mmCIF file of C-alpha atoms in Angstrom:
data_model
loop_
_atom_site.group_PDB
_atom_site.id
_atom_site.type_symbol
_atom_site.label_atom_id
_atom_site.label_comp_id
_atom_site.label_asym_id
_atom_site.label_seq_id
_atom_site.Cartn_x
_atom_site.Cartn_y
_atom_site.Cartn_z
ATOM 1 C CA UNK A 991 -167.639 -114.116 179.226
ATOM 2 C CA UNK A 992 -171.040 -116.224 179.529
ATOM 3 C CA UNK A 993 -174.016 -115.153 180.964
ATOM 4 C CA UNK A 994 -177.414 -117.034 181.030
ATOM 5 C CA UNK A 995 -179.283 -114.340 181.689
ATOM 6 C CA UNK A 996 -183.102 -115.495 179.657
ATOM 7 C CA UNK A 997 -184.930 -118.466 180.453
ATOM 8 C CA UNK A 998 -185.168 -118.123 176.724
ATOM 9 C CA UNK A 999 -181.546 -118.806 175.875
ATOM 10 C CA UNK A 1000 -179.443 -120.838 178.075
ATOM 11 C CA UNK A 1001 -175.818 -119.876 177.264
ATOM 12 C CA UNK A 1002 -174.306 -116.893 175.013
ATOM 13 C CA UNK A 1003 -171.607 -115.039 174.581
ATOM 14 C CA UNK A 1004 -170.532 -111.557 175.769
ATOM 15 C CA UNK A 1005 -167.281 -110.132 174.702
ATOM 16 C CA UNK A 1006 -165.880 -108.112 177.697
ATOM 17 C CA UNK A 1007 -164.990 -104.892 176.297
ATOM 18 C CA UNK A 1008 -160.987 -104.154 176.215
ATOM 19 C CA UNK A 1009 -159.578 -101.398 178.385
ATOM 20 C CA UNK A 1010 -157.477 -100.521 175.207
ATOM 21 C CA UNK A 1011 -161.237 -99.851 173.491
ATOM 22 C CA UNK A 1012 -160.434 -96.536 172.502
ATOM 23 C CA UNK A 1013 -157.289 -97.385 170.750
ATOM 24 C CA UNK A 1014 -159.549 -99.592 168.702
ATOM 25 C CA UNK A 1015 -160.002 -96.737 165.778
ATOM 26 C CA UNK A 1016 -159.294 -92.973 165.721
ATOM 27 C CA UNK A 1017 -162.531 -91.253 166.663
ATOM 28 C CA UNK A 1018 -162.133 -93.087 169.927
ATOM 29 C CA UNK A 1019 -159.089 -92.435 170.198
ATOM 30 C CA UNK A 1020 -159.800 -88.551 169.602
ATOM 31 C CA UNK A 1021 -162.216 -88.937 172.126
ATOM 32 C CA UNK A 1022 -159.835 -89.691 174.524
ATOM 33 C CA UNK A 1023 -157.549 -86.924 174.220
ATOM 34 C CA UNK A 1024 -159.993 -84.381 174.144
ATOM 35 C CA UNK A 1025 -161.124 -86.225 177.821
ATOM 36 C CA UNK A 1026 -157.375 -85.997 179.040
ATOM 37 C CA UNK A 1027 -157.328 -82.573 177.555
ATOM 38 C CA UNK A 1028 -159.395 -81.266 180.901
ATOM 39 C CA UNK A 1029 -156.522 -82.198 182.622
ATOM 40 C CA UNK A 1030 -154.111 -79.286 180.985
ATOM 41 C CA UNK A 1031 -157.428 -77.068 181.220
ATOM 42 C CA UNK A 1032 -157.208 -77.831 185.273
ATOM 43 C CA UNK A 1033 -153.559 -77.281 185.167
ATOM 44 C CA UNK A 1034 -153.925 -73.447 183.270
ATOM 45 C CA UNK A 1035 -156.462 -72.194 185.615
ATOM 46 C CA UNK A 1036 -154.126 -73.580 188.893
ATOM 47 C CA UNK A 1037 -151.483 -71.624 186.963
ATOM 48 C CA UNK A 1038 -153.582 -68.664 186.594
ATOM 49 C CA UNK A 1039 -154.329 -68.942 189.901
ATOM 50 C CA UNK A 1040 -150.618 -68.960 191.238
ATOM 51 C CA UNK A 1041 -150.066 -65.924 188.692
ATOM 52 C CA UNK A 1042 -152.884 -64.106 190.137
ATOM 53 C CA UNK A 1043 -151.628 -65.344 193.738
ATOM 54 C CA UNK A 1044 -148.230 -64.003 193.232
ATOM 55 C CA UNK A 1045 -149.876 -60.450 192.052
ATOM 56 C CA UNK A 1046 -151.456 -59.664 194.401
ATOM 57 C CA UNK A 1047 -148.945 -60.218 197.300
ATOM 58 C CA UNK A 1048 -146.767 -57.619 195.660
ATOM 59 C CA UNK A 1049 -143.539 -57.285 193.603
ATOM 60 C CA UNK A 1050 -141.333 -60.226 196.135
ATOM 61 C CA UNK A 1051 -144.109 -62.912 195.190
ATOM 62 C CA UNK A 1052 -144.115 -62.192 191.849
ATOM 63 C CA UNK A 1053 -140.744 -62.424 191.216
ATOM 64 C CA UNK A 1054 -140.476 -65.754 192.966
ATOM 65 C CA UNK A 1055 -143.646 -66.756 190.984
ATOM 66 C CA UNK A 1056 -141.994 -65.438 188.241
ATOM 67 C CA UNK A 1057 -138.513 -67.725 189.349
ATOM 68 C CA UNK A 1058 -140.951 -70.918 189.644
ATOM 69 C CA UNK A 1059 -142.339 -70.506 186.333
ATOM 70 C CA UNK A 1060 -139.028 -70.146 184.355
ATOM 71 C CA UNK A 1061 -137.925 -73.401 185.306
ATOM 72 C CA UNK A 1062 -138.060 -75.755 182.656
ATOM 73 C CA UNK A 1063 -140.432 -78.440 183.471
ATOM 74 C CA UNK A 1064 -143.013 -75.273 184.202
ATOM 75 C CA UNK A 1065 -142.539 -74.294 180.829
ATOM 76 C CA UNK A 1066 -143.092 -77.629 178.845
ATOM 77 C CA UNK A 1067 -145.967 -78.360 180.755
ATOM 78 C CA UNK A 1068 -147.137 -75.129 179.999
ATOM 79 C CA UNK A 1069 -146.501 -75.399 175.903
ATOM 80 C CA UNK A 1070 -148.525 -78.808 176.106
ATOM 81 C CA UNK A 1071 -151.295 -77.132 177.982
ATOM 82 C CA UNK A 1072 -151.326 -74.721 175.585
ATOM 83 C CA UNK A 1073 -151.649 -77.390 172.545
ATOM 84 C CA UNK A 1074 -154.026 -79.404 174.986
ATOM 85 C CA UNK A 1075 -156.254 -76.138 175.456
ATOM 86 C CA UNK A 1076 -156.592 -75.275 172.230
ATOM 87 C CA UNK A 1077 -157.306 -78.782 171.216
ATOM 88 C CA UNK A 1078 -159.963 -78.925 174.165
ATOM 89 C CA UNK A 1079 -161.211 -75.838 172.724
ATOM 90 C CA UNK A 1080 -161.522 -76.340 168.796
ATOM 91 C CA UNK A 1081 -163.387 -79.557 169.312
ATOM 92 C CA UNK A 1082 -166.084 -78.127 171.789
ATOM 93 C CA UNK A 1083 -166.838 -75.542 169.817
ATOM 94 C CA UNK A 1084 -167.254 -77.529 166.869
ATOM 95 C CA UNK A 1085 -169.213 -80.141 168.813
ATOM 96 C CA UNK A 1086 -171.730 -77.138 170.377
ATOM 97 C CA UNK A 1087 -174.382 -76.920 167.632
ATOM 98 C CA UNK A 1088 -175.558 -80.446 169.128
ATOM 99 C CA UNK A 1089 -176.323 -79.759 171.891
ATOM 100 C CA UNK A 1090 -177.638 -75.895 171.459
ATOM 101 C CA UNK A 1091 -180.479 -75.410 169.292
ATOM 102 C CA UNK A 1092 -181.454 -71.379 168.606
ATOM 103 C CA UNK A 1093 -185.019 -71.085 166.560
ATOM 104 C CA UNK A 1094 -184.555 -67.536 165.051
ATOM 105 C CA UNK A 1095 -187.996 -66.490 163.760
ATOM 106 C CA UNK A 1096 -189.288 -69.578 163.736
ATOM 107 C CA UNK A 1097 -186.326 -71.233 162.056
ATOM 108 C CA UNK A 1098 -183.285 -73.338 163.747
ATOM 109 C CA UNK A 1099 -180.051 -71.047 163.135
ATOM 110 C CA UNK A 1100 -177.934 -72.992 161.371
ATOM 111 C CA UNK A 1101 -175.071 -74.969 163.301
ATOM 112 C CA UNK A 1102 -172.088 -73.286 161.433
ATOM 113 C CA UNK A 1103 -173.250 -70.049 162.664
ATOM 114 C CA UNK A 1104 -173.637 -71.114 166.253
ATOM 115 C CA UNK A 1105 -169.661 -72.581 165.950
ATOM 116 C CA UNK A 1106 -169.131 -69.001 164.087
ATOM 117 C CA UNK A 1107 -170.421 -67.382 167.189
ATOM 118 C CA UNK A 1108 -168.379 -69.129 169.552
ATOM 119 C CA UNK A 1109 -164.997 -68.474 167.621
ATOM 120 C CA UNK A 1110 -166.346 -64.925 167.586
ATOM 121 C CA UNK A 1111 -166.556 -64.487 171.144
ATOM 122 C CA UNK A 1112 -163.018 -66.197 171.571
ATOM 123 C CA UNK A 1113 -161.118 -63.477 169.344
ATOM 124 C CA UNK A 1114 -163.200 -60.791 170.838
ATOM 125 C CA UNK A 1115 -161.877 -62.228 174.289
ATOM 126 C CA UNK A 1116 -158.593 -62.464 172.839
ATOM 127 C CA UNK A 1117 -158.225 -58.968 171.012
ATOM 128 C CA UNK A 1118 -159.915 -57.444 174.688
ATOM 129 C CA UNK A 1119 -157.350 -59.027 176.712
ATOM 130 C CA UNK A 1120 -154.066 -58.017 174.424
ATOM 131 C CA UNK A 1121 -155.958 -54.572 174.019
ATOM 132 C CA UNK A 1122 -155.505 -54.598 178.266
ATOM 133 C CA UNK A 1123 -152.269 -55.896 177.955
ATOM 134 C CA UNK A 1124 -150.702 -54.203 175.245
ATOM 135 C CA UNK A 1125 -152.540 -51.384 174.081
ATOM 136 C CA UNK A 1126 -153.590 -49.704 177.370
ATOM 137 C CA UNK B 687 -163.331 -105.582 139.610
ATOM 138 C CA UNK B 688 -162.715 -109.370 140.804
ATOM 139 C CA UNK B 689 -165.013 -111.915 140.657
ATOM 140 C CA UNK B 690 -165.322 -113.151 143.762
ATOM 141 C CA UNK B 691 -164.649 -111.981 147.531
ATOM 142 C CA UNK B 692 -163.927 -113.714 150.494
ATOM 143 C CA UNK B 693 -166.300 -113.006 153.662
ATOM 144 C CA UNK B 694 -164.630 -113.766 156.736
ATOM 145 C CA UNK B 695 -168.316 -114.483 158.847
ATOM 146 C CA UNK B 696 -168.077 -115.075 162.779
ATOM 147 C CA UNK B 697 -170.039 -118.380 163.713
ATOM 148 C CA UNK B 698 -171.269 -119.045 167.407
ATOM 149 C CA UNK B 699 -172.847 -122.230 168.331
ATOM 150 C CA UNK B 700 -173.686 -122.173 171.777
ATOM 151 C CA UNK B 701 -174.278 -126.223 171.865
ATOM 152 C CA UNK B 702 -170.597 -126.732 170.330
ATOM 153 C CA UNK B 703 -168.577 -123.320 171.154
ATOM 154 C CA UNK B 704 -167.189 -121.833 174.034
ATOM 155 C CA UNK B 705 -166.635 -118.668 172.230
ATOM 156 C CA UNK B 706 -166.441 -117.492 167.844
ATOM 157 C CA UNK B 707 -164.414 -118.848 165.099
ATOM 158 C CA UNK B 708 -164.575 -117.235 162.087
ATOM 159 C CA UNK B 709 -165.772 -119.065 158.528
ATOM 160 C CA UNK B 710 -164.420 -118.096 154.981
ATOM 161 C CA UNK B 711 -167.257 -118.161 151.972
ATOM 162 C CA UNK B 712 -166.060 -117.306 148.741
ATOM 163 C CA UNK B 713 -169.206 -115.560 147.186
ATOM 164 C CA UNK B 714 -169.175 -114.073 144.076
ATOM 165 C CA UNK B 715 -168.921 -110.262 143.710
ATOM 166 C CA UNK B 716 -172.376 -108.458 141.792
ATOM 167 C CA UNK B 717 -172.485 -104.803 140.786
ATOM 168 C CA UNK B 718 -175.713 -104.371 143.312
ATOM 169 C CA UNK B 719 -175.215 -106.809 145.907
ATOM 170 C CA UNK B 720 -174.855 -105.297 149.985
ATOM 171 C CA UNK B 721 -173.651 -107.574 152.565
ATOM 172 C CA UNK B 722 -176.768 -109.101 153.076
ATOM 173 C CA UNK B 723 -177.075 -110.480 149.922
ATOM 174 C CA UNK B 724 -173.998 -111.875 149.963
ATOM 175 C CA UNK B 725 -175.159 -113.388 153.566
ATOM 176 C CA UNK B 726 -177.661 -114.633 151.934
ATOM 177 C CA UNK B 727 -175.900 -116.758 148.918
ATOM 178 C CA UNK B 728 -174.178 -118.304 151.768
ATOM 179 C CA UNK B 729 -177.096 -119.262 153.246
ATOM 180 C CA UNK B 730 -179.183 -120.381 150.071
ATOM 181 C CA UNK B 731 -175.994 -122.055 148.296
ATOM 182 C CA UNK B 732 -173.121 -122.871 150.691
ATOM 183 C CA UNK B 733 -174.157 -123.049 154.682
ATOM 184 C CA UNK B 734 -177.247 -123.434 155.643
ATOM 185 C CA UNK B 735 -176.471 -123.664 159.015
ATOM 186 C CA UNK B 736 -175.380 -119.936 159.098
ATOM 187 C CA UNK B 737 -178.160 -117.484 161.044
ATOM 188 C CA UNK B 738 -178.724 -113.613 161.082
ATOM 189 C CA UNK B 739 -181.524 -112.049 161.132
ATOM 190 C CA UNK B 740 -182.766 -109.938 158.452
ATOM 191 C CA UNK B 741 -186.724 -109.151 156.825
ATOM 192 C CA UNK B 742 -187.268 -105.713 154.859
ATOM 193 C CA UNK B 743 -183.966 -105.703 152.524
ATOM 194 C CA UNK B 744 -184.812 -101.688 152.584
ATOM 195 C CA UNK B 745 -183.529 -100.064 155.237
ATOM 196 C CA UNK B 746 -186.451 -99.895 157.246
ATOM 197 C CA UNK B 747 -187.083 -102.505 159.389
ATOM 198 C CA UNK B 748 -183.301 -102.146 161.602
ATOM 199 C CA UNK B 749 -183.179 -105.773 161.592
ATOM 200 C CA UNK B 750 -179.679 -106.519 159.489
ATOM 201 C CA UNK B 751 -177.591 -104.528 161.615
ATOM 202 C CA UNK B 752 -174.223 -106.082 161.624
ATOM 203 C CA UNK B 753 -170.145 -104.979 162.346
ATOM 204 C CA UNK B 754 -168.804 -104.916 158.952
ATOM 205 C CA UNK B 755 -164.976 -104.453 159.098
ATOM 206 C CA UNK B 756 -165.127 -103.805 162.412
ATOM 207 C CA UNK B 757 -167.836 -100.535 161.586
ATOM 208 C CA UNK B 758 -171.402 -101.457 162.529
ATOM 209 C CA UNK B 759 -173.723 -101.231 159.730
ATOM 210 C CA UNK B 760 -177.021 -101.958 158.078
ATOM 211 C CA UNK B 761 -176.177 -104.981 155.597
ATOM 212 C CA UNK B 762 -179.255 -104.248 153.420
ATOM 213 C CA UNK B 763 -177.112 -100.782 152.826
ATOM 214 C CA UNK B 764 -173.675 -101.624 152.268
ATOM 215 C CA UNK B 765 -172.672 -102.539 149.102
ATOM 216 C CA UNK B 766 -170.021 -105.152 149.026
ATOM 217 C CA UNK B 767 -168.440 -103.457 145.602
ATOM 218 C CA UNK B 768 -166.648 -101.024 148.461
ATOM 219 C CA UNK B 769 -165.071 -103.667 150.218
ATOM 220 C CA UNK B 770 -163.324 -105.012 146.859
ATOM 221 C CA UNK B 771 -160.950 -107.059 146.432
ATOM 222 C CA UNK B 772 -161.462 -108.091 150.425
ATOM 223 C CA UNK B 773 -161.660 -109.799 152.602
ATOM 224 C CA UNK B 774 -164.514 -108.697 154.374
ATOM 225 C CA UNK B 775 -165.214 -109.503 158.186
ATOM 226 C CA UNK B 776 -168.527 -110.026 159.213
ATOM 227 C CA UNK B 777 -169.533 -109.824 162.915
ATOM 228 C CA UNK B 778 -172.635 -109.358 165.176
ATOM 229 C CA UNK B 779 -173.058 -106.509 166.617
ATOM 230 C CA UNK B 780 -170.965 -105.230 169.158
ATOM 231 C CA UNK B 781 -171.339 -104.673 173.226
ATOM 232 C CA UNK B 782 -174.623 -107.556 172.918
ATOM 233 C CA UNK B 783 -174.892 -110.945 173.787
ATOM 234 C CA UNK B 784 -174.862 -113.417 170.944
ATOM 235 C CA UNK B 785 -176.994 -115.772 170.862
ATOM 236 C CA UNK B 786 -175.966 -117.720 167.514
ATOM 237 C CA UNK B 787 -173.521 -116.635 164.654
ATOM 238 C CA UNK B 788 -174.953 -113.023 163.783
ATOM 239 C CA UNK B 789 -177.474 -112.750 166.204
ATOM 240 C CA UNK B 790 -177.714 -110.624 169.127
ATOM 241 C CA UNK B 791 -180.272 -110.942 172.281
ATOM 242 C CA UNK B 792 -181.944 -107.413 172.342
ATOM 243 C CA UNK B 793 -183.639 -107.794 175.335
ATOM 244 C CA UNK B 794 -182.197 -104.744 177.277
ATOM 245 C CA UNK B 795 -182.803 -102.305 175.013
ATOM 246 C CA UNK B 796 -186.435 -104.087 175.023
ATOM 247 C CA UNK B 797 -186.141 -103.027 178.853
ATOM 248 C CA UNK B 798 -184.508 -100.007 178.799
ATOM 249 C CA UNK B 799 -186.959 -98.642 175.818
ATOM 250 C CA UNK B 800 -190.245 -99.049 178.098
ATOM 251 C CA UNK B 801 -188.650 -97.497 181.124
ATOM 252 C CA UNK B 802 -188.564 -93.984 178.796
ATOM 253 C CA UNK B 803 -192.199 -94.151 178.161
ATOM 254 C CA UNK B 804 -191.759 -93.620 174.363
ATOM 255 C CA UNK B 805 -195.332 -92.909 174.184
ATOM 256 C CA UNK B 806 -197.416 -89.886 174.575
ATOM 257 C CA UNK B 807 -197.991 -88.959 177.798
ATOM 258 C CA UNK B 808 -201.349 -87.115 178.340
ATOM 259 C CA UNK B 809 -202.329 -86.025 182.423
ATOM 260 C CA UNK B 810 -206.271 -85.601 180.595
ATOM 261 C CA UNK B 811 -207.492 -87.185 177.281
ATOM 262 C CA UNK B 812 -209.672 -84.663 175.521
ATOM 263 C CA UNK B 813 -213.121 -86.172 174.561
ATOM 264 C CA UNK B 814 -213.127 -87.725 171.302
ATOM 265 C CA UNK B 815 -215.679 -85.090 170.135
ATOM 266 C CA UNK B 816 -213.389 -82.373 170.374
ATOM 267 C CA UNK B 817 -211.283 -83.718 167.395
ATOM 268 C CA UNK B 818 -207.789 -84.821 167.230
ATOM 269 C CA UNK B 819 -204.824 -82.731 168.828
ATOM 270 C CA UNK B 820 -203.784 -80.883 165.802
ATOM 271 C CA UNK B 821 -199.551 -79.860 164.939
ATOM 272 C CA UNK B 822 -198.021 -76.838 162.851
ATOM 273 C CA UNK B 823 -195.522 -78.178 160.609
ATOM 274 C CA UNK B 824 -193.191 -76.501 162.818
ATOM 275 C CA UNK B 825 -194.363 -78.485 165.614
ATOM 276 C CA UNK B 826 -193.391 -81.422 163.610
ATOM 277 C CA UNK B 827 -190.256 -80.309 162.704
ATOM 278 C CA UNK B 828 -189.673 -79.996 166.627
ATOM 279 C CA UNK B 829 -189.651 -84.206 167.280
ATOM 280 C CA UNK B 830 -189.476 -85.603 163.353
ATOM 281 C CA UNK B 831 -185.767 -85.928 163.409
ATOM 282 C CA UNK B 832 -185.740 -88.295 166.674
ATOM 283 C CA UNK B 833 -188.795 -90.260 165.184
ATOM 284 C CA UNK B 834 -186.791 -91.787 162.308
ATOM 285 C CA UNK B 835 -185.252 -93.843 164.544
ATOM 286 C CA UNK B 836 -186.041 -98.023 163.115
ATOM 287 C CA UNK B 837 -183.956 -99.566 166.397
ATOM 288 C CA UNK B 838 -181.387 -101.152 164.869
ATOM 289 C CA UNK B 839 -178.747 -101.049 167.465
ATOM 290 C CA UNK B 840 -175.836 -99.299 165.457
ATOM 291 C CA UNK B 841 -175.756 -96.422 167.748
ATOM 292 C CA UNK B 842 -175.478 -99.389 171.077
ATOM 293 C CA UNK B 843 -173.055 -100.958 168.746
ATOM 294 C CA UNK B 844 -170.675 -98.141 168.804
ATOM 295 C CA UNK B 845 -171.205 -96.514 172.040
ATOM 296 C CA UNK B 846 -168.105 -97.455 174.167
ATOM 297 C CA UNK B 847 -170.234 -96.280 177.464
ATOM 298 C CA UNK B 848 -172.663 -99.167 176.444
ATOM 299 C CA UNK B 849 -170.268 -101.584 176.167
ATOM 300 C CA UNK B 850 -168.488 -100.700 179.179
ATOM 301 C CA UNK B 851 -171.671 -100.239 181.399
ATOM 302 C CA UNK B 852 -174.476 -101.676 180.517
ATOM 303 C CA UNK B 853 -176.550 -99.887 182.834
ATOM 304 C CA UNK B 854 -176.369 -96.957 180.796
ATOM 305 C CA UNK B 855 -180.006 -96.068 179.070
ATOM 306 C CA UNK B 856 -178.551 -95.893 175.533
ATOM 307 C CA UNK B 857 -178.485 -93.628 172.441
ATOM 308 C CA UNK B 858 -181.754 -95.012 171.328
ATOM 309 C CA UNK B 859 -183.723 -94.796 173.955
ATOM 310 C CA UNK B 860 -182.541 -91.440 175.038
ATOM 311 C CA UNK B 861 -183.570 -90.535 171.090
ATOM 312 C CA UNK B 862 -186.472 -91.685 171.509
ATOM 313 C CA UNK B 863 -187.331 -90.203 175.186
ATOM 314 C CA UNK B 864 -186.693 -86.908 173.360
ATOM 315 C CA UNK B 865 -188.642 -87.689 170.550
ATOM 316 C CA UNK B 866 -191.782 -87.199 172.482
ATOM 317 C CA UNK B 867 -190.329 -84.685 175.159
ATOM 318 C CA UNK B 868 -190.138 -82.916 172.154
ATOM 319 C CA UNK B 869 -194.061 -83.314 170.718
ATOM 320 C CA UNK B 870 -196.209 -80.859 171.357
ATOM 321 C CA UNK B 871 -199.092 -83.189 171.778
ATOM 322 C CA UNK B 872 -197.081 -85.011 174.860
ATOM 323 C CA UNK B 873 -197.498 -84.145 178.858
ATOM 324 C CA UNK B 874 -195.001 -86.713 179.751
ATOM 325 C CA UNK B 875 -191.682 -84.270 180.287
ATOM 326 C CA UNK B 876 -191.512 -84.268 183.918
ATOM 327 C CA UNK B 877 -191.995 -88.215 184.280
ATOM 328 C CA UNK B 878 -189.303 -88.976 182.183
ATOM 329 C CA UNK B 879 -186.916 -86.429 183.551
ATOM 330 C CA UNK B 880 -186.992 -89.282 186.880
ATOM 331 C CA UNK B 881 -185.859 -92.147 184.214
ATOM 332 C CA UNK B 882 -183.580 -89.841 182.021
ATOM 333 C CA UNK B 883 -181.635 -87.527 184.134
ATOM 334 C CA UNK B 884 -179.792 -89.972 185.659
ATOM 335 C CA UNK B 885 -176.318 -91.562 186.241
ATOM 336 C CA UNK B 886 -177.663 -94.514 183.732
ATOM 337 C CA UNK B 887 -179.327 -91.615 181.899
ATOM 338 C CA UNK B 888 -178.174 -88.990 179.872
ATOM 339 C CA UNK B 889 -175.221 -88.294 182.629
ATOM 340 C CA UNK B 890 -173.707 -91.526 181.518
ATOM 341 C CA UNK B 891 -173.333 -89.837 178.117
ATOM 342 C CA UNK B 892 -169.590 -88.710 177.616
ATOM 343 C CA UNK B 893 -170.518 -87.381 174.384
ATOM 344 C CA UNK B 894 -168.135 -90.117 172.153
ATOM 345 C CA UNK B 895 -170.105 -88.772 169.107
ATOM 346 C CA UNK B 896 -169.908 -92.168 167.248
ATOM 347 C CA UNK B 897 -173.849 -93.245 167.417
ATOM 348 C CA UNK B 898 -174.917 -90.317 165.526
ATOM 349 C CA UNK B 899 -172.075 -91.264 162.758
ATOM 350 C CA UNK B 900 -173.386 -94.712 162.412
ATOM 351 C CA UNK B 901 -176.477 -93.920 162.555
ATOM 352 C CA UNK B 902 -178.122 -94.723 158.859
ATOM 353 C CA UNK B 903 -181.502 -92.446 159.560
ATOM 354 C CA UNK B 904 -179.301 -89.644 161.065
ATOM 355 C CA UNK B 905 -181.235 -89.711 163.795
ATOM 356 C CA UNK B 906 -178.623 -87.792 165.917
ATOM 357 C CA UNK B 907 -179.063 -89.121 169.439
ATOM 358 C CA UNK B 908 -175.776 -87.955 170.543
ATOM 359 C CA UNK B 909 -177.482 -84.360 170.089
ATOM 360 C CA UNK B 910 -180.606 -85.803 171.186
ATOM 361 C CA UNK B 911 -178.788 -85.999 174.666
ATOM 362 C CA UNK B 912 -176.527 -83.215 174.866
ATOM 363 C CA UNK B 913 -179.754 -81.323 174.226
ATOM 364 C CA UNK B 914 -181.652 -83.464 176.876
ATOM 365 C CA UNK B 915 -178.538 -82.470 179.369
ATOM 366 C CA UNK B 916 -178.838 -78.596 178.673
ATOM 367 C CA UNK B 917 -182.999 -78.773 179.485
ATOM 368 C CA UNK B 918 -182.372 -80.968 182.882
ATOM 369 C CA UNK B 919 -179.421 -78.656 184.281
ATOM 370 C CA UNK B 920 -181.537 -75.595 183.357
ATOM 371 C CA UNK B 921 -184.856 -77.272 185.355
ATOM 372 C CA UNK B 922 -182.236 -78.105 188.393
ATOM 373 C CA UNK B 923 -181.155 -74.648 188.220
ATOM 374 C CA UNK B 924 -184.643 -73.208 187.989
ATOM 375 C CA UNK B 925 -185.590 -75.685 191.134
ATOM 376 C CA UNK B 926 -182.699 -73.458 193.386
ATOM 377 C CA UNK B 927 -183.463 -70.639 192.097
ATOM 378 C CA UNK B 928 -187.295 -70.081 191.930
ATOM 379 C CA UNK B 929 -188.023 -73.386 194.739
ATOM 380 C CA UNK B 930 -191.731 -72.373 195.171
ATOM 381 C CA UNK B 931 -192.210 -73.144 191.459
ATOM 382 C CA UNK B 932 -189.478 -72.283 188.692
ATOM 383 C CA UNK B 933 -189.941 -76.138 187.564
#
């Protein structure tokens, strides 16, 4: 593509850049899938949303939620969310420290306590919810 | 180690070319040679027709910037020794306009870099008499990072959001912005904030990740504008919820 866009140079070239772009090399390419990943994310909390749906309508619409979500397309979709999710996941936390800067006493906290922090609160959330689930 | 490497260098010339061909040059291989040396044996022994622009040789003056095997680098800093036995493929930078062989026309980050006022901003100059405005180390620390920046265009070079819109601001400039958001001496926040959070801003930003990784001052504009993202969604909040003067 050719532009003469300076009174200063009459004619260059401009490559147009290739909708394949991120296949082009693997961080790109990783980029990618962790956009798609939102996707899966959207798709959990809709599920979640059914689940809770079903719930609260009484025992009837939660065994036909229950029906629905045996089927097997439910549940493949469901095991790539979860893959999805926890890729989605693992590479925002990791990415975090970038973008969130704590000053501790006058210092910066260091960024592999800020990604500690966040994998913290996520088996905290974890053990509290199987705690509710199984424990109580 | 061989003796010799072939460099597989992209020519342009707009008077005879519709588009690049590549050019072999069989140069020979030294212990401390980069790229641009090898560039430059061309130049000085074989082609003197070839052009790319180059002047400090140290890594300071961002003017060598090239896409080396397809990875945009600083020539002056790559060492041709890790491209042995070769060939290696020498290209201008990416998501630019070339002008000739290995140049690039920089005029929109030229643009692009005024519009962010990378200046500092004061609403009242102090009298001179009252001495200069004085910084704590730590103040420094705040902005030092994001001044290291020498505008070579590696970050633009990689940045996929560049090259598919080039409305987008750009790593550096966004850097830079935050470079003096970020002094303690500067006034100029709230000015910028009209240039920077924008669609073309920092909210074209998908957070790729790759200008930091090229970046050979790690600069870190990437951060530079997730940060920058994280202070304008806090002032939008603090403009809903405290309207009479949160801001």
């Amino acid at each position: 593509m050719n532009e003469a866009t300076t009174p200063f140079h009459s004619k260059w070239y401009r490559e147009r850049t290739s909708t394949y772009w991120w296949m082009s090399s693997w961080p790109y390419f990783l980029f990618i899938v962790r956009e798609v990943s939102s996707v899966f994310v959207a798709w959990t909390v809709v599920f979640l949303l059914k689940l809770v749906n079903g719930v609260s309508h009484g025992a009837d619409w939660y065994q036909a939620f229950l029906h629905w979500a045996s089927q097997p397309w439910v549940i493949a979709l469901n095991v790539a969310s979860l893959l999805f999710v926890l890729f989605h996941a693992v590479t925002w936390f990791n990415l975090a420290p970038a973008a969130l800067v704590v000053n501790v006493g006058g210092r910066r906290v260091p960024g592999a306590l800020i990604v500690g922090g966040n994998y913290g609160a996520w088996v905290a959330a974890s053990a509290l919810i199987a705690w509710a689930l199984l424990g109580s | 180690m061989a003796d010799r490497i072939t460099l597989q260098v992209a020519r342009y010339r707009p008077e005879e070319q519709s588009a690049p061909t590549f050019q072999e040059y069989e140069v020979p291989v030294q212990k401390d040679w980069v790229i641009l040396d090898a560039l430059n044996h061309v130049k000085d022994r074989i082609d003197g027709s070839l052009s790319f622009r180059w002047s400090c040789r140290m890594g300071v003056c961002g003017s060598c910037g090239m896409t080396v095997n397809g990875v945009p680098k600083l020539t002056c800093a790559t060492f041709l020794t890790d491209y042995a036995p070769g060939p290696v493929r020498v290209e201008p930078l990416r998501n630019f306009p070339v002008i000739r062989d290995l140049i690039v026309d920089l005029g929109d980050f030229m643009r692009k870099l005024v519009g962010v006022k990378p200046w500092l901003v004061r609403k009242e100059e102090k009298p001179i008499s009252e001495g200069e405005y004085r910084q704590s180390p730590a103040e420094l620390d705040a902005y030092k990072q994001f001044s290291m920046c020498i505008n070579c265009m590696l970050c633009y070079s990689a940045c996929p959001i560049y090259g598919l819109d080039p409305k987008f601001v750009g790593p550096a400039a966004l850097a830079l912005a935050q470079r003096y958001n970020l002094d303690s001496r500067d006034q100029g926040g709230p000015e910028r904030m009209e240039e920077l959070s924008t669609h073309e801003g920092v909210w074209g930003c998908t957070f790729v990740g790759e200008c930091t990784k090229v970046c050979p001052k790690n600069v870190d504009p990437a951060g530079a504008i997730q940060r920058y993202k994280l202070e304008a969604a806090l002032d939008w909040v603090k403009g809903v919820v405290m309207p009479w003067g949160g801001r």
